[in-house]
Amino acid sequence: MAQLVGYKVEASDGSIGKIDKHTDYVGRQYIVVDTGPWIFGRHVMVPASLVTAVDEENQTVHLSATREQVKDSPEFEKGRHDDDVAFIQLIEKYYANRHM
């Protein structure tokens, strides 16, 4: 995954924030999104498998999830969930079970 920190993140139905962190771990790639002005003070973890496109020119990442799905996901706590395998599995399960 390219250096994406600071890129805007667009759900399938609108903006959700900017990338605060991303991983390059083989098999467990994800982005952490600061939802900023949309949901103040909240961070969410999104599996990289939901990224449908990366627009480098406009520094935007597009997701296959909706704003509502992202909003309802478990909250990511910096320093607590960074490399927490159980939390990462919870996020993977949440998005795998979302109804499209």
CSV table of N, CA, C and O in Angstrom, one decimal, residues 10-83:
chain,number,residue,atom,x,y,z
A,10,GLU,N,-13.4,8.3,1.3
A,10,GLU,CA,-14.8,8.4,0.8
A,10,GLU,C,-15.5,7.1,0.9
A,10,GLU,O,-15.0,6.1,0.3
A,11,ALA,N,-16.6,7.0,1.7
A,11,ALA,CA,-17.4,5.8,1.7
A,11,ALA,C,-18.2,5.8,0.4
A,11,ALA,O,-18.1,6.7,-0.4
A,12,SER,N,-18.9,4.8,0.2
A,12,SER,CA,-19.7,4.7,-1.1
A,12,SER,C,-20.7,5.8,-1.2
A,12,SER,O,-21.2,6.1,-2.3
A,13,ASP,N,-21.1,6.4,-0.1
A,13,ASP,CA,-22.1,7.5,-0.1
A,13,ASP,C,-21.7,8.8,0.6
A,13,ASP,O,-22.5,9.6,1.0
A,14,GLY,N,-20.3,9.0,0.6
A,14,GLY,CA,-19.9,10.3,1.1
A,14,GLY,C,-18.6,10.2,1.9
A,14,GLY,O,-18.1,9.2,2.3
A,15,SER,N,-18.1,11.4,2.3
A,15,SER,CA,-16.8,11.5,3.0
A,15,SER,C,-16.9,11.1,4.4
A,15,SER,O,-18.0,11.3,5.1
A,16,ILE,N,-15.9,10.4,4.9
A,16,ILE,CA,-15.9,10.0,6.3
A,16,ILE,C,-14.7,10.5,7.1
A,16,ILE,O,-14.7,10.4,8.3
A,17,GLY,N,-13.7,11.1,6.5
A,17,GLY,CA,-12.5,11.6,7.2
A,17,GLY,C,-11.2,11.5,6.4
A,17,GLY,O,-11.2,11.4,5.2
A,18,LYS,N,-10.1,11.4,7.2
A,18,LYS,CA,-8.8,11.2,6.6
A,18,LYS,C,-8.0,10.1,7.3
A,18,LYS,O,-8.3,9.8,8.4
A,19,ILE,N,-7.1,9.5,6.5
A,19,ILE,CA,-6.3,8.4,7.0
A,19,ILE,C,-5.3,8.9,8.0
A,19,ILE,O,-4.6,9.8,7.8
A,20,ASP,N,-5.3,8.3,9.2
A,20,ASP,CA,-4.4,8.7,10.3
A,20,ASP,C,-3.3,7.7,10.4
A,20,ASP,O,-2.2,8.1,10.8
A,21,LYS,N,-3.5,6.5,9.9
A,21,LYS,CA,-2.5,5.4,10.0
A,21,LYS,C,-2.9,4.3,9.0
A,21,LYS,O,-4.1,4.1,8.7
A,22,HIS,N,-1.9,3.6,8.5
A,22,HIS,CA,-2.2,2.4,7.8
A,22,HIS,C,-1.1,1.4,8.0
A,22,HIS,O,0.0,1.7,8.4
A,23,THR,N,-1.4,0.1,7.7
A,23,THR,CA,-0.4,-0.9,7.9
A,23,THR,C,0.0,-1.5,6.6
A,23,THR,O,-0.8,-1.5,5.7
A,24,ASP,N,1.1,-2.2,6.6
A,24,ASP,CA,1.6,-2.9,5.4
A,24,ASP,C,1.8,-4.4,5.7
A,24,ASP,O,2.5,-5.1,5.0
A,25,TYR,N,1.3,-4.8,6.9
A,25,TYR,CA,1.5,-6.2,7.3
A,25,TYR,C,0.8,-7.2,6.2
A,25,TYR,O,-0.3,-7.0,5.9
A,26,VAL,N,1.6,-8.2,5.8
A,26,VAL,CA,1.0,-9.1,4.9
A,26,VAL,C,-0.1,-9.9,5.6
A,26,VAL,O,0.0,-10.4,6.7
A,27,GLY,N,-1.3,-9.9,4.9
A,27,GLY,CA,-2.4,-10.7,5.4
A,27,GLY,C,-3.3,-9.9,6.4
A,27,GLY,O,-4.4,-10.3,6.6
A,28,ARG,N,-2.8,-8.8,6.9
A,28,ARG,CA,-3.7,-8.0,7.8
A,28,ARG,C,-3.5,-6.5,7.6
A,28,ARG,O,-2.9,-5.8,8.4
A,29,GLN,N,-3.9,-6.1,6.4
A,29,GLN,CA,-3.7,-4.7,6.1
A,29,GLN,C,-5.0,-3.9,6.4
A,29,GLN,O,-6.1,-4.4,6.2
A,30,TYR,N,-4.8,-2.7,7.0
A,30,TYR,CA,-6.0,-1.9,7.4
A,30,TYR,C,-5.6,-0.4,7.4
A,30,TYR,O,-4.4,-0.1,7.4
A,31,ILE,N,-6.6,0.4,7.4
A,31,ILE,CA,-6.4,1.8,7.5
A,31,ILE,C,-7.1,2.3,8.8
A,31,ILE,O,-8.1,1.7,9.2
A,32,VAL,N,-6.6,3.3,9.5
A,32,VAL,CA,-7.3,3.9,10.6
A,32,VAL,C,-7.7,5.3,10.1
A,32,VAL,O,-6.8,6.1,9.6
A,33,VAL,N,-9.0,5.6,10.2
A,33,VAL,CA,-9.5,6.8,9.7
A,33,VAL,C,-9.9,7.7,10.9
A,33,VAL,O,-10.7,7.3,11.8
A,34,ASP,N,-9.4,8.9,10.8
A,34,ASP,CA,-9.9,10.0,11.8
A,34,ASP,C,-11.1,10.6,11.2
A,34,ASP,O,-11.1,11.2,10.1
A,35,THR,N,-12.3,10.4,11.8
A,35,THR,CA,-13.5,10.8,11.3
A,35,THR,C,-13.8,12.3,11.5
A,35,THR,O,-14.8,12.9,11.0
A,36,GLY,N,-12.8,13.0,12.1
A,36,GLY,CA,-12.7,14.4,12.2
A,36,GLY,C,-14.1,15.1,12.4
A,36,GLY,O,-14.8,14.9,13.3
A,37,PRO,N,-14.4,16.0,11.4
A,37,PRO,CA,-15.6,16.8,11.5
A,37,PRO,C,-16.9,16.1,11.4
A,37,PRO,O,-17.9,16.5,11.8
A,38,TRP,N,-16.8,14.9,10.8
A,38,TRP,CA,-18.0,14.1,10.7
A,38,TRP,C,-18.5,13.5,12.0
A,38,TRP,O,-19.6,13.7,12.5
A,39,ILE,N,-17.6,12.8,12.7
A,39,ILE,CA,-17.8,12.3,14.1
A,39,ILE,C,-16.6,12.7,14.9
A,39,ILE,O,-15.6,12.1,14.9
A,40,PHE,N,-16.7,13.8,15.6
A,40,PHE,CA,-15.6,14.4,16.3
A,40,PHE,C,-14.9,13.5,17.3
A,40,PHE,O,-15.6,12.8,18.1
A,41,GLY,N,-13.6,13.4,17.2
A,41,GLY,CA,-12.8,12.6,18.1
A,41,GLY,C,-12.8,11.1,18.0
A,41,GLY,O,-12.3,10.4,18.8
A,42,ARG,N,-13.4,10.6,16.9
A,42,ARG,CA,-13.5,9.2,16.7
A,42,ARG,C,-12.6,8.7,15.6
A,42,ARG,O,-12.4,9.3,14.6
A,43,HIS,N,-12.0,7.5,15.9
A,43,HIS,CA,-11.2,6.8,14.9
A,43,HIS,C,-11.8,5.5,14.6
A,43,HIS,O,-12.3,4.8,15.6
A,44,VAL,N,-11.7,5.0,13.4
A,44,VAL,CA,-12.2,3.7,13.0
A,44,VAL,C,-11.2,3.0,12.2
A,44,VAL,O,-10.4,3.6,11.5
A,45,MET,N,-11.2,1.7,12.4
A,45,MET,CA,-10.2,0.8,11.6
A,45,MET,C,-11.1,0.2,10.5
A,45,MET,O,-12.2,-0.3,10.7
A,46,VAL,N,-10.5,0.2,9.3
A,46,VAL,CA,-11.2,-0.3,8.1
A,46,VAL,C,-10.2,-1.3,7.4
A,46,VAL,O,-9.1,-0.9,7.1
A,47,PRO,N,-10.6,-2.5,7.2
A,47,PRO,CA,-9.8,-3.5,6.5
A,47,PRO,C,-9.4,-2.9,5.1
A,47,PRO,O,-10.3,-2.4,4.4
A,48,ALA,N,-8.2,-3.1,4.6
A,48,ALA,CA,-7.8,-2.7,3.3
A,48,ALA,C,-8.6,-3.3,2.2
A,48,ALA,O,-8.7,-2.8,1.1
A,49,SER,N,-9.2,-4.5,2.5
A,49,SER,CA,-10.0,-5.2,1.5
A,49,SER,C,-11.2,-4.4,1.1
A,49,SER,O,-11.8,-4.6,0.0
A,50,LEU,N,-11.6,-3.4,1.9
A,50,LEU,CA,-12.8,-2.5,1.5
A,50,LEU,C,-12.4,-1.3,0.6
A,50,LEU,O,-13.2,-0.6,0.1
A,51,VAL,N,-11.1,-1.2,0.4
A,51,VAL,CA,-10.6,-0.1,-0.5
A,51,VAL,C,-10.8,-0.5,-1.9
A,51,VAL,O,-10.4,-1.5,-2.4
A,52,THR,N,-11.6,0.3,-2.6
A,52,THR,CA,-12.0,0.0,-4.0
A,52,THR,C,-11.1,0.8,-5.0
A,52,THR,O,-10.9,0.3,-6.1
A,53,ALA,N,-10.6,1.9,-4.6
A,53,ALA,CA,-9.7,2.7,-5.5
A,53,ALA,C,-8.9,3.7,-4.6
A,53,ALA,O,-9.3,4.2,-3.6
A,54,VAL,N,-7.7,4.0,-5.1
A,54,VAL,CA,-6.9,5.0,-4.6
A,54,VAL,C,-6.6,6.1,-5.6
A,54,VAL,O,-6.0,5.8,-6.7
A,55,ASP,N,-7.1,7.3,-5.4
A,55,ASP,CA,-6.9,8.4,-6.4
A,55,ASP,C,-5.7,9.2,-5.9
A,55,ASP,O,-5.9,10.1,-5.0
A,56,GLU,N,-4.5,8.9,-6.4
A,56,GLU,CA,-3.3,9.6,-5.9
A,56,GLU,C,-3.3,11.1,-6.3
A,56,GLU,O,-2.8,11.9,-5.5
A,57,GLU,N,-3.9,11.4,-7.4
A,57,GLU,CA,-3.9,12.8,-7.8
A,57,GLU,C,-4.7,13.7,-6.9
A,57,GLU,O,-4.3,14.8,-6.5
A,58,ASN,N,-5.9,13.2,-6.4
A,58,ASN,CA,-6.7,13.9,-5.5
A,58,ASN,C,-6.5,13.5,-4.0
A,58,ASN,O,-7.3,13.9,-3.2
A,59,GLN,N,-5.6,12.6,-3.8
A,59,GLN,CA,-5.3,12.1,-2.5
A,59,GLN,C,-6.5,11.6,-1.8
A,59,GLN,O,-6.9,12.1,-0.7
A,60,THR,N,-7.2,10.7,-2.4
A,60,THR,CA,-8.5,10.2,-1.9
A,60,THR,C,-8.5,8.7,-2.0
A,60,THR,O,-8.1,8.1,-3.0
A,61,VAL,N,-9.0,8.0,-1.0
A,61,VAL,CA,-9.2,6.6,-0.9
A,61,VAL,C,-10.7,6.3,-0.9
A,61,VAL,O,-11.5,7.0,-0.2
A,62,HIS,N,-11.2,5.4,-1.8
A,62,HIS,CA,-12.6,5.1,-1.9
A,62,HIS,C,-12.9,3.7,-1.3
A,62,HIS,O,-12.1,2.8,-1.5
A,63,LEU,N,-14.0,3.6,-0.5
A,63,LEU,CA,-14.3,2.4,0.1
A,63,LEU,C,-15.6,1.8,-0.4
A,63,LEU,O,-16.5,2.5,-0.9
A,64,SER,N,-15.8,0.5,-0.2
A,64,SER,CA,-17.0,-0.2,-0.7
A,64,SER,C,-18.1,-0.2,0.5
A,64,SER,O,-19.2,-0.6,0.3
A,65,ALA,N,-17.7,0.3,1.6
A,65,ALA,CA,-18.7,0.4,2.8
A,65,ALA,C,-19.4,1.8,2.7
A,65,ALA,O,-18.9,2.8,2.2
A,66,THR,N,-20.6,1.8,3.4
A,66,THR,CA,-21.3,3.1,3.5
A,66,THR,C,-20.9,3.8,4.7
A,66,THR,O,-20.3,3.3,5.6
A,67,ARG,N,-21.3,5.1,4.8
A,67,ARG,CA,-21.0,5.9,6.0
A,67,ARG,C,-21.7,5.3,7.2
A,67,ARG,O,-21.1,5.2,8.3
A,68,GLU,N,-22.9,4.8,7.1
A,68,GLU,CA,-23.6,4.1,8.2
A,68,GLU,C,-22.8,2.9,8.7
A,68,GLU,O,-22.7,2.7,9.9
A,69,GLN,N,-22.3,2.1,7.8
A,69,GLN,CA,-21.5,0.9,8.2
A,69,GLN,C,-20.3,1.3,9.0
A,69,GLN,O,-19.9,0.7,10.0
A,70,VAL,N,-19.6,2.3,8.5
A,70,VAL,CA,-18.4,2.8,9.1
A,70,VAL,C,-18.7,3.4,10.5
A,70,VAL,O,-18.1,3.1,11.5
A,71,LYS,N,-19.8,4.2,10.6
A,71,LYS,CA,-20.2,4.8,11.8
A,71,LYS,C,-20.6,3.8,12.9
A,71,LYS,O,-20.3,3.9,14.1
A,72,ASP,N,-21.2,2.6,12.5
A,72,ASP,CA,-21.6,1.6,13.4
A,72,ASP,C,-20.5,0.6,13.8
A,72,ASP,O,-20.7,-0.2,14.6
A,73,SER,N,-19.3,0.8,13.2
A,73,SER,CA,-18.2,-0.1,13.5
A,73,SER,C,-17.6,0.2,14.9
A,73,SER,O,-17.7,1.3,15.4
A,74,PRO,N,-16.9,-0.8,15.5
A,74,PRO,CA,-16.3,-0.6,16.8
A,74,PRO,C,-15.3,0.6,16.7
A,74,PRO,O,-14.6,0.7,15.7
A,75,GLU,N,-15.2,1.4,17.8
A,75,GLU,CA,-14.3,2.5,17.8
A,75,GLU,C,-12.9,2.0,18.0
A,75,GLU,O,-12.6,1.1,18.8
A,76,PHE,N,-11.9,2.6,17.3
A,76,PHE,CA,-10.5,2.3,17.4
A,76,PHE,C,-9.9,3.3,18.4
A,76,PHE,O,-10.1,4.5,18.3
A,77,GLU,N,-9.2,2.7,19.4
A,77,GLU,CA,-8.5,3.5,20.4
A,77,GLU,C,-7.0,3.5,20.2
A,77,GLU,O,-6.4,2.4,20.3
A,78,LYS,N,-6.4,4.6,19.8
A,78,LYS,CA,-5.0,4.7,19.6
A,78,LYS,C,-4.3,4.2,20.9
A,78,LYS,O,-4.7,4.5,22.0
A,79,GLY,N,-3.2,3.5,20.7
A,79,GLY,CA,-2.4,3.0,21.9
A,79,GLY,C,-3.0,1.8,22.5
A,79,GLY,O,-2.3,1.0,23.2
A,80,ARG,N,-4.2,1.5,22.3
A,80,ARG,CA,-4.9,0.3,22.9
A,80,ARG,C,-5.1,-0.8,21.9
A,80,ARG,O,-4.9,-1.9,22.2
A,81,HIS,N,-5.5,-0.4,20.7
A,81,HIS,CA,-5.8,-1.4,19.7
A,81,HIS,C,-4.8,-1.5,18.5
A,81,HIS,O,-5.0,-2.2,17.6
A,82,ASP,N,-3.7,-0.7,18.6
A,82,ASP,CA,-2.8,-0.6,17.5
A,82,ASP,C,-2.4,-2.0,16.9
A,82,ASP,O,-2.5,-2.2,15.7
A,83,ASP,N,-1.9,-2.9,17.6
A,83,ASP,CA,-1.5,-4.2,17.1
A,83,ASP,C,-2.3,-5.3,17.8
A,83,ASP,O,-1.8,-6.4,18.0
